[in-house]
C-alpha positions as a printed NumPy array, in Angstrom:
array([[ 20.622,  13.103,  -8.674],
       [ 22.261,   9.866, -10.284],
       [ 24.421,   8.406,  -7.617],
       [ 20.97 ,   9.187,  -5.183],
       [ 18.777,   6.985,  -7.449],
       [ 21.613,   4.041,  -7.548],
       [ 21.635,   4.102,  -3.786],
       [ 17.925,   3.889,  -3.576],
       [ 17.591,   1.199,  -6.362],
       [ 19.85 ,  -0.387,  -4.443],
       [ 17.905,  -0.225,  -1.673],
       [ 15.061,  -1.568,  -3.085],
       [ 17.468,  -4.675,  -3.966],
       [ 18.206,  -4.879,  -0.674],
       [ 14.697,  -5.181,   0.921],
       [ 13.901,  -7.786,  -1.62 ],
       [ 11.556, -10.201,   0.605],
       [ 10.497, -13.866,  -0.028],
       [  7.101, -13.602,   1.674],
       [  6.145, -10.452,  -1.04 ],
       [  8.092, -12.755,  -3.872],
       [  6.005, -15.254,  -3.117],
       [  2.649, -13.339,  -3.337],
       [  2.492, -11.028,  -5.949],
       [  1.759, -13.052,  -8.937],
       [  1.226, -12.539, -12.415],
       [ -2.767, -12.46 , -11.593],
       [ -2.057,  -9.94 ,  -8.863],
       [  0.097,  -7.712, -11.455],
       [ -2.28 ,  -8.251, -14.08 ],
       [ -5.328,  -6.803, -11.583],
       [ -3.182,  -3.849, -10.759],
       [ -2.293,  -2.635, -13.808],
       [ -5.809,  -3.047, -15.262],
       [ -8.516,  -2.427, -12.682],
       [ -6.026,  -0.541, -10.398],
       [ -6.321,  -2.633,  -7.294],
       [ -5.612,  -6.498,  -6.64 ],
       [ -6.375,  -8.91 ,  -3.3  ],
       [ -4.19 , -11.322,  -2.081],
       [ -5.262, -13.649,   0.625],
       [ -3.381, -16.402,   2.819],
       [ -0.356, -13.652,   3.08 ],
       [  0.657, -14.61 ,   6.637],
       [ -0.751, -17.501,   8.892],
       [ -2.959, -17.244,  11.61 ],
       [ -0.379, -18.061,  14.722],
       [  1.771, -15.126,  13.185],
       [ -1.307, -12.93 ,  12.724],
       [ -2.608, -13.44 ,  16.242],
       [  1.16 , -12.616,  17.399],
       [  1.092,  -9.344,  15.479],
       [ -2.186,  -8.387,  17.241],
       [ -0.656,  -9.013,  20.129],
       [  1.86 ,  -6.354,  19.806],
       [ -0.133,  -3.866,  18.46 ],
       [ -2.426,  -4.288,  21.261],
       [  0.652,  -3.557,  23.262],
       [  1.267,  -0.388,  21.476],
       [ -2.013,   0.771,  21.828],
       [ -2.57 ,  -0.094,  25.603],
       [  0.925,   1.631,  26.417],
       [ -0.488,   5.227,  24.545],
       [  1.799,   4.986,  21.334],
       [ -1.403,   5.261,  19.083],
       [ -3.501,   8.562,  18.666],
       [ -5.758,  10.11 ,  16.972],
       [ -5.065,  12.08 ,  14.179],
       [ -6.375,  15.627,  15.405],
       [ -6.486,  17.502,  12.084],
       [ -8.219,  15.134,  10.549],
       [-10.951,  14.255,  12.533],
       [-14.024,  15.169,  11.078],
       [-12.942,  12.993,   7.898],
       [-11.202,   9.748,   9.75 ],
       [-11.754,   8.001,  13.165],
       [ -8.996,   5.695,  13.514],
       [ -6.11 ,   5.925,  16.185],
       [ -2.416,   5.461,  14.31 ],
       [  1.306,   5.312,  14.965],
       [  3.897,   5.791,  12.233],
       [  6.923,   2.933,  12.689],
       [  9.861,   1.876,  10.732],
       [ 11.282,  -2.309,  10.526],
       [ 14.739,  -2.905,  11.52 ],
       [ 15.67 ,  -6.229,   9.671],
       [ 12.611,  -7.458,   9.81 ],
       [ 12.631,  -8.523,  13.789],
       [ 11.802,  -5.22 ,  15.456],
       [ 10.237,  -1.714,  15.227],
       [ 11.124,   1.936,  15.638],
       [  9.354,   4.511,  16.02 ],
       [  8.961,   6.968,  13.371],
       [  9.672,   7.193,   9.473],
       [ 12.918,   6.48 ,   8.041],
       [ 15.917,   8.984,   9.179],
       [ 13.834,   9.374,  12.562],
       [ 16.405,   9.759,  15.788],
       [ 17.106,   6.435,  16.921],
       [ 16.355,   7.162,  20.338],
       [ 13.338,   8.851,  19.905],
       [ 11.994,   6.431,  21.768],
       [ 12.368,   5.887,  25.536],
       [ 13.709,   2.833,  27.315],
       [ 10.477,   1.854,  28.122],
       [  8.924,   2.324,  24.572],
       [ 12.283,   0.627,  23.096],
       [ 11.602,  -2.365,  25.086],
       [  8.048,  -2.458,  23.875],
       [  9.083,  -2.092,  20.219],
       [ 11.338,  -5.326,  20.746],
       [  8.465,  -7.543,  22.009],
       [  8.051, -11.023,  20.304],
       [  4.685,  -9.52 ,  19.356],
       [  6.168,  -6.175,  17.351],
       [  8.687,  -8.672,  15.984],
       [  5.767, -10.479,  14.09 ],
       [  4.584,  -6.261,  13.18 ],
       [  8.08 ,  -6.229,  11.783],
       [  7.832,  -9.223,   9.394],
       [  4.679,  -7.783,   8.069],
       [  6.258,  -4.529,   7.072],
       [  9.432,  -6.093,   5.677],
       [  7.011,  -7.657,   3.604],
       [  5.141,  -4.742,   2.583],
       [  8.905,  -2.639,   2.065],
       [  9.752,  -5.817,  -0.603],
       [  6.603,  -4.889,  -2.793],
       [  8.183,  -2.744,  -4.797],
       [ 10.848,  -5.358,  -5.217],
       [  8.291,  -8.208,  -6.344],
       [  6.425,  -5.749,  -8.132],
       [  8.868,  -4.681, -10.31 ],
       [ 10.266,  -8.313, -11.101],
       [  6.684,  -9.199, -12.166],
       [  6.509,  -6.505, -14.429],
       [ 10.059,  -7.087, -16.12 ],
       [  8.838, -10.69 , -16.383],
       [  5.598,  -9.566, -18.237],
       [  7.275,  -7.477, -20.646],
       [ 10.236,  -9.982, -21.622],
       [  7.453, -12.964, -21.725],
       [  5.488, -10.34 , -24.373],
       [  2.776,  -9.005, -22.379],
       [  0.904,  -6.883, -23.969],
       [  1.916,  -3.103, -23.535],
       [ -1.301,  -1.579, -25.211],
       [ -3.944,  -0.188, -23.565],
       [ -7.535,  -2.991, -23.406],
       [-10.896,  -2.515, -22.851],
       [-10.148,  -2.51 , -19.224],
       [ -6.415,  -1.361, -18.705],
       [ -7.431,   1.775, -21.419],
       [ -9.378,   4.238, -18.138],
       [ -6.516,   2.461, -15.424],
       [ -4.109,   4.383, -17.784],
       [ -2.745,   1.332, -19.193],
       [ -0.967,  -1.754, -18.458],
       [  2.209,   0.279, -18.426],
       [  1.049,   3.17 , -16.046],
       [  3.687,   1.631, -13.459],
       [  6.534,   3.84 , -12.575],
       [  9.651,   2.725, -10.924],
       [  9.2  ,   1.955,  -7.474],
       [ 11.059,   3.012,  -4.442],
       [ 10.982,   1.497,  -0.56 ],
       [  8.435,   2.844,   1.777],
       [ 10.181,   5.138,   3.793],
       [  7.645,   4.613,   7.186],
       [  4.573,   2.087,   7.951],
       [  1.383,   2.889,   9.702],
       [ -0.391,   0.751,  12.177],
       [ -3.794,   2.291,  12.627],
       [ -7.054,   0.603,  14.393],
       [-10.509,   1.292,  14.282],
       [-12.095,   1.157,  17.703],
       [-15.439,  -0.618,  16.817],
       [-17.56 ,   2.086,  17.647],
       [-18.553,   2.771,  14.5  ],
       [-15.021,   4.589,  13.523],
       [-14.995,   5.028,   9.606],
       [-12.65 ,   6.633,   7.328],
       [-14.243,   9.133,   4.467],
       [-13.876,   9.038,   0.749],
       [-10.581,  10.055,  -0.456],
       [ -7.516,   9.776,  -2.817],
       [ -4.067,   9.003,  -1.486],
       [ -2.344,  11.175,  -3.63 ],
       [ -4.606,  13.281,  -5.549],
       [ -1.773,  15.115,  -7.511],
       [ -1.853,  15.664, -11.174],
       [  1.438,  14.394, -13.223],
       [  2.523,  15.287, -16.515],
       [  2.114,  13.359, -19.578],
       [  4.926,  10.067, -19.651],
       [  8.069,  10.631, -22.12 ],
       [  7.3  ,   7.418, -23.339],
       [  4.14 ,   7.862, -24.467],
       [  2.359,   6.043, -21.964],
       [ -0.141,   7.918, -19.52 ],
       [  1.245,   8.433, -16.096],
       [ -2.234,   8.136, -15.041],
       [ -4.293,  10.924, -12.736],
       [ -7.03 ,  11.177, -10.632],
       [ -8.936,  12.514, -13.381],
       [ -8.578,   9.558, -15.526],
       [-11.275,   6.835, -15.374],
       [-10.858,   3.554, -13.714],
       [-12.2  ,  -0.213, -15.017],
       [-13.693,  -2.28 , -12.504],
       [-12.367,  -5.479, -13.627],
       [-14.91 ,  -8.081, -14.945],
       [-14.256,  -9.789, -11.982],
       [-15.852,  -7.474,  -9.365],
       [-19.45 ,  -7.208,  -9.283],
       [-19.489,  -4.065,  -7.709],
       [-22.335,  -1.444,  -8.314],
       [-25.04 ,   0.84 ,  -6.358],
       [-25.334,  -2.007,  -3.52 ],
       [-21.646,  -3.789,  -2.29 ],
       [-19.539,  -6.327,  -4.142],
       [-18.287,  -9.224,  -2.502],
       [-14.528,  -8.28 ,  -2.33 ],
       [-13.877, -11.819,  -0.173],
       [-14.813, -13.68 ,  -3.021],
       [-12.122, -15.478,  -4.949],
       [-13.145, -13.69 ,  -7.807],
       [-11.858, -10.596,  -6.97 ],
       [ -8.871, -11.526,  -4.874],
       [ -5.484, -13.433,  -6.052],
       [ -4.677, -16.043,  -4.027],
       [ -1.163, -16.498,  -2.64 ],
       [ -0.492, -20.121,  -4.193],
       [ -0.994, -18.397,  -7.859],
       [  2.402, -19.24 ,  -9.714],
       [  5.419, -17.296,  -8.56 ],
       [  9.033, -18.245,  -6.92 ],
       [  9.292, -18.93 ,  -3.452],
       [ 12.411, -16.548,  -3.513],
       [ 13.549, -13.61 ,  -4.774],
       [ 14.84 , -13.768,  -8.959],
       [ 18.404, -14.078,  -8.937],
       [ 18.519, -12.953, -12.248],
       [ 17.527,  -9.1  , -12.392],
       [ 18.291,  -7.38 ,  -8.795],
       [ 16.069,  -4.539,  -9.146],
       [ 19.004,  -2.046, -10.042],
       [ 19.035,  -0.778, -13.479],
       [ 17.039,   1.286, -16.166],
       [ 13.078,   0.887, -15.796],
       [ 11.278,   0.909, -18.957],
       [  7.987,   2.181, -17.61 ],
       [  6.827,   5.617, -17.838],
       [  8.409,   8.54 , -16.122],
       [  6.751,  10.156, -12.745],
       [  6.696,  14.34 , -12.937],
       [  4.327,  16.334, -11.882],
       [  2.503,  18.741, -14.108],
       [  3.674,  22.493, -13.851],
       [  1.977,  24.324, -11.125],
       [  0.969,  20.64 ,  -9.344],
       [  2.564,  22.149,  -6.23 ],
       [  1.045,  25.358,  -5.966],
       [ -2.594,  23.404,  -6.518],
       [ -2.038,  21.126,  -4.195],
       [  0.746,  22.512,  -1.428],
       [ -0.016,  20.553,   1.274],
       [  0.485,  16.919,  -0.919],
       [  4.222,  18.482,  -0.888],
       [  4.944,  18.366,   2.922],
       [  7.44 ,  16.38 ,   4.205],
       [ 10.852,  14.908,   2.986],
       [ 10.303,  13.388,  -0.51 ],
       [  9.218,   9.974,  -0.737],
       [  7.218,  10.506,   2.575],
       [  4.842,  13.113,   0.865],
       [  1.138,  12.694,  -0.191],
       [  2.555,  13.76 ,  -3.731],
       [  5.162,  10.618,  -4.031],
       [  2.817,   7.637,  -3.736],
       [  2.203,   5.658,  -6.283],
       [  0.773,   2.003,  -4.878],
       [ -1.081,   1.808,  -1.412],
       [ -0.513,  -1.625,   0.506],
       [ -2.5  ,  -2.179,   3.064],
       [ -2.11 ,  -5.574,   5.158],
       [ -5.273,  -6.496,   7.53 ],
       [ -4.766,  -8.696,  10.798],
       [ -8.686,  -9.246,  11.775],
       [ -9.569, -13.078,  12.702],
       [-12.956, -14.08 ,  11.659],
       [-14.087, -11.103,  10.009],
       [-18.065, -10.921,   9.465],
       [-18.476,  -8.037,   7.091],
       [-22.698,  -8.247,   7.326],
       [-22.166,  -7.788,  11.244],
       [-18.708,  -6.28 ,  11.976],
       [-18.949,  -3.585,   8.501],
       [-15.331,  -2.026,   8.396],
       [-15.066,  -2.456,   5.305],
       [-12.525,  -1.141,   2.583],
       [-14.596,   0.395,  -0.49 ],
       [-12.645,   0.821,  -3.544],
       [-14.317,   3.08 ,  -5.953],
       [-14.11 ,   2.097,  -9.394],
       [-12.367,   4.49 , -11.399],
       [-14.831,   4.616, -14.531],
       [-17.288,   6.669, -12.793],
       [-20.086,   4.861, -12.881],
       [-20.433,   4.567,  -9.188],
       [-19.511,   1.052,  -9.057],
       [-17.122,  -0.441,  -6.138],
       [-15.577,  -3.37 ,  -4.474],
       [-16.107,  -4.166,  -0.597],
       [-12.697,  -5.569,   0.566],
       [-13.234,  -7.335,   3.591],
       [-10.474,  -6.578,   6.612],
       [ -9.69 , -10.289,   7.064],
       [ -6.585, -11.992,   8.594],
       [ -3.938, -12.672,   5.954],
       [ -5.316, -10.558,   3.527],
       [ -3.339,  -7.622,   1.718],
       [ -4.767,  -4.926,  -0.865],
       [ -3.293,  -3.016,  -3.285],
       [ -3.986,  -0.205,  -5.312],
       [ -3.046,   2.297,  -7.426],
       [ -3.09 ,   5.53 ,  -5.196],
       [ -3.516,   8.211,  -7.963],
       [ -6.239,   6.398,  -9.482],
       [ -8.966,   4.973,  -6.577],
       [-11.045,   6.799,  -4.251],
       [-11.584,   5.028,  -1.087],
       [-13.007,   5.103,   1.852],
       [-13.176,   2.591,   5.394],
       [-16.849,   2.283,   6.144],
       [-18.165,   2.199,  10.071],
       [-16.488,  -0.866,  11.934],
       [-18.195,  -1.859,  14.819],
       [-15.176,  -4.066,  15.653],
       [-12.096,  -3.45 ,  16.685],
       [ -9.844,  -3.221,  13.376],
       [ -6.446,  -3.275,  12.982],
       [ -4.275,  -2.867,   9.455],
       [ -0.61 ,  -1.954,   8.731],
       [ -0.123,   0.305,   5.701],
       [  2.626,   1.196,   3.214],
       [  2.536,   3.726,   0.551],
       [  4.963,   2.795,  -2.138],
       [  6.44 ,   5.853,  -3.514],
       [  7.536,   6.716,  -7.171],
       [ 11.52 ,   6.172,  -7.451],
       [ 11.071,   9.691,  -9.573],
       [  9.365,  11.525,  -7.076],
       [ 12.561,  11.963,  -5.121],
       [ 13.942,  14.34 ,  -7.768],
       [ 11.061,  16.728,  -6.909]])
């Protein structure tokens, strides 16, 4: 098991990504820690976003995106599960899927220029575990508070983050634009046992923080405002840190399911480790939609603040925007979209999930 953990840690270091390192600022980490989510703009320039959308449209026009038939009463998007290879091409399925699972025609599509831009987004998403843990280590080395502040207490404390592993797959999704939506849900509803280091591991039943910079309430808050987003120009280095590769012991809390968790939610444990609902620690969503007007087009990601007072933040799915949130903390939904809406998602698993 130790060898497997070291191999996973080496994989995190291998997927270190300069874009992820640039956009995950100290402020973004603070927001993720204390209110459960952060929104980062300017992750990719307009030309690359446009090329990526072209690649996604190519995949859809060739029948590679499909509706999730088993969930048609709760979600109306079309999806494809892929992985990136070297940040330059895509392949069907998650990690471990047969390399020959796509026909020659599909393989040619997946290696097209547009798909290469999609692959670069995938590489950024897979680089987020390294970037997030680098920032967390920096916070702790700098004497950042490990206590539970007024906003952090409800969100599981500033030290909620378990050691993270690289996502095993990526999902490209499109809402066709005819009012398609995704009903309110949690990305991971599995109960965790208390952490062995005394910090809460977080949980779907724990309260959360709306954060002082969110103005959410019974009416929509402006998720696109600068007050609720972390600019990519925030202070961080433009390349991976050479001092700490991400390999080594993790100072944060442990990740262990509570007794009986598998029996209570058996569907959440379906699939290989790293790709199960139960494994998700951080949800990452990148948006591709140019000139999005939420007043006309709808389609916002509605993040329900976990303090239980009914407040929320609406995040418009604008091109170049990255949303990160704690998978077990925030219920969320996609409001009806009245224009075609593209996104790529990754569910970042907890390292320790591979042990169960």
